[in-house]
mmCIF file of C-alpha atoms in Angstrom:
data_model
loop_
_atom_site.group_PDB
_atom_site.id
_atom_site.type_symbol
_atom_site.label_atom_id
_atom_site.label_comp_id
_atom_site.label_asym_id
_atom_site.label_seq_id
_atom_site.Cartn_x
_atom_site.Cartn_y
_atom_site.Cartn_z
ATOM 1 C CA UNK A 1 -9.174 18.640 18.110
ATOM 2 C CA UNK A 2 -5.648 17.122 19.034
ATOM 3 C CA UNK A 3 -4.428 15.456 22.160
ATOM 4 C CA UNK A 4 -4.406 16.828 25.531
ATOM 5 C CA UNK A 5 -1.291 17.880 27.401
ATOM 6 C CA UNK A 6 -2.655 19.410 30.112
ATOM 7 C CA UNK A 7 -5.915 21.161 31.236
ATOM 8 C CA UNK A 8 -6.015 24.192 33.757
ATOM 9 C CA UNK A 9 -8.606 25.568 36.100
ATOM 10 C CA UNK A 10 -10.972 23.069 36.338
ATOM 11 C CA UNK A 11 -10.324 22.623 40.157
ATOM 12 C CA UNK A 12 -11.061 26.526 40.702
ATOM 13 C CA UNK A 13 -14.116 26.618 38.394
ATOM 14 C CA UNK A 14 -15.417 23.439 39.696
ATOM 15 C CA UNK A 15 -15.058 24.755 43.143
ATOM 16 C CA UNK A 16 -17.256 27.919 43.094
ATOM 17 C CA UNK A 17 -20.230 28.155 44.719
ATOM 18 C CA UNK A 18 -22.805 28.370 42.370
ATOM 19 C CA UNK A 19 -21.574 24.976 41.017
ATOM 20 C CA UNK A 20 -23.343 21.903 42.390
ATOM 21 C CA UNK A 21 -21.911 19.297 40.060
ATOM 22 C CA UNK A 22 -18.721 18.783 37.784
ATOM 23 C CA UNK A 23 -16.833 16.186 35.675
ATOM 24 C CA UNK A 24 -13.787 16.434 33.350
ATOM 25 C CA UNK A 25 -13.903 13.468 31.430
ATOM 26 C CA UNK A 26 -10.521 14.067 29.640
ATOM 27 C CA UNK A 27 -6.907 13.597 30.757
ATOM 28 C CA UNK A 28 -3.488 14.431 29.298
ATOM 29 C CA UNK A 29 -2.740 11.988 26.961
ATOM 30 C CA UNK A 30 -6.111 11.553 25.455
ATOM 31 C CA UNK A 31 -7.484 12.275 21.971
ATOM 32 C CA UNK A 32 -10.323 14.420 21.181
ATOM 33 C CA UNK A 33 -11.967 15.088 17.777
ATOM 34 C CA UNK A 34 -14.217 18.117 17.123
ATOM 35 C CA UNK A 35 -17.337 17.716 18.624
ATOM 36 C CA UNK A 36 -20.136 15.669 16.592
ATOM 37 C CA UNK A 37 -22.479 14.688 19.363
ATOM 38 C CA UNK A 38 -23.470 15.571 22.868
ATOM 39 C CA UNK A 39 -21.484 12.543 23.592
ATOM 40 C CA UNK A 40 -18.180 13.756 23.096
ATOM 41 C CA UNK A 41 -18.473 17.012 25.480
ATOM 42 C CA UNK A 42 -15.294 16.974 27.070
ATOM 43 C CA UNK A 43 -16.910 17.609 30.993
ATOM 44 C CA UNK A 44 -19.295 19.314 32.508
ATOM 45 C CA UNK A 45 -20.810 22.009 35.253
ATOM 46 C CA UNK A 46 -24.599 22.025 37.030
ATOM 47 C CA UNK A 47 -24.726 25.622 38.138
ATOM 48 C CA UNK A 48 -27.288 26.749 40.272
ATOM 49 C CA UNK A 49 -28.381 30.824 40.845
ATOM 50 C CA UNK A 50 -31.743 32.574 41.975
ATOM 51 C CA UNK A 51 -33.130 32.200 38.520
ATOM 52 C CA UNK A 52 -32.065 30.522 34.741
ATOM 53 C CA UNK A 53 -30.226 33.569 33.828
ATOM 54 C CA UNK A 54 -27.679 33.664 36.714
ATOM 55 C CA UNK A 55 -27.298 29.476 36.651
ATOM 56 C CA UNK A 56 -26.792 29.966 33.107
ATOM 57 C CA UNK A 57 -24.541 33.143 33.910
ATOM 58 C CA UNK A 58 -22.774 31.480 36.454
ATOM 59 C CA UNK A 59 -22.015 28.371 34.467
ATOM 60 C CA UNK A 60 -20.321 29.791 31.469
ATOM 61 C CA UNK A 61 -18.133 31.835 33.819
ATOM 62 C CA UNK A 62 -16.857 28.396 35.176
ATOM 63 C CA UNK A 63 -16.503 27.309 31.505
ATOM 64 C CA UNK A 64 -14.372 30.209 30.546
ATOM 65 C CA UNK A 65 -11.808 29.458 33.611
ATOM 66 C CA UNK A 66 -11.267 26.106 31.981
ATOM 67 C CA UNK A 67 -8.096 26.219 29.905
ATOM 68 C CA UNK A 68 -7.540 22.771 27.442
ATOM 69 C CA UNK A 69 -4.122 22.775 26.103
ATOM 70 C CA UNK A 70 -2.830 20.512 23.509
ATOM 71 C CA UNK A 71 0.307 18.836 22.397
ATOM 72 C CA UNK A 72 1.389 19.961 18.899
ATOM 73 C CA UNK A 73 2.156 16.423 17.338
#
C-alpha cells in the first residue's frame, strides 16, 4: 500500500508472446490500499500456452517482470 512513483516492466512483460491481453490500471501518482477485493487488482495479463499449466506458467513470469515502486511519504 502507498502511492505509486513509478512502475517498471510492464511494457516488456506485456509484450511477450504468450500474452494475449494486458492492462495496468495504475499510474504514478495514484493511491493504492492493500488489496480487499478482486476489484482493486492493480492490472492484469491473459496468457495463453499449449495447456493450463504453461498459460498459468507463462503468466506469473510476466507478473514477476512487473516492478511497482512507491514514494515514501
Amino acid at each position: 500500500p502507498g502511492r505509486i512513483k513509478q512502475v517498471e516492466g510492464f511494457d516488456e512483460a506485456a509484450s511477450a508472446p504468450s500474452i494475449q491481453s494486458a492492462c495496468l490500471t495504475v499510474k504514478p501518482g495514484d493511491k493504492v490500499e492493500a488489496l480487499k477485493t478482486s476489484s482493486q487488482r492493480l492490472g492484469y495479463f491473459v496468457a495463453t500456452g499449449k495447456s493450463a499449466e504453461e498459460a498459468y506458467k507463462l503468466g506469473m513470469e510476466a507478473i514477476n517482470r512487473l516492478r511497482f515502486i512507491y514514494d515514501d511519504d
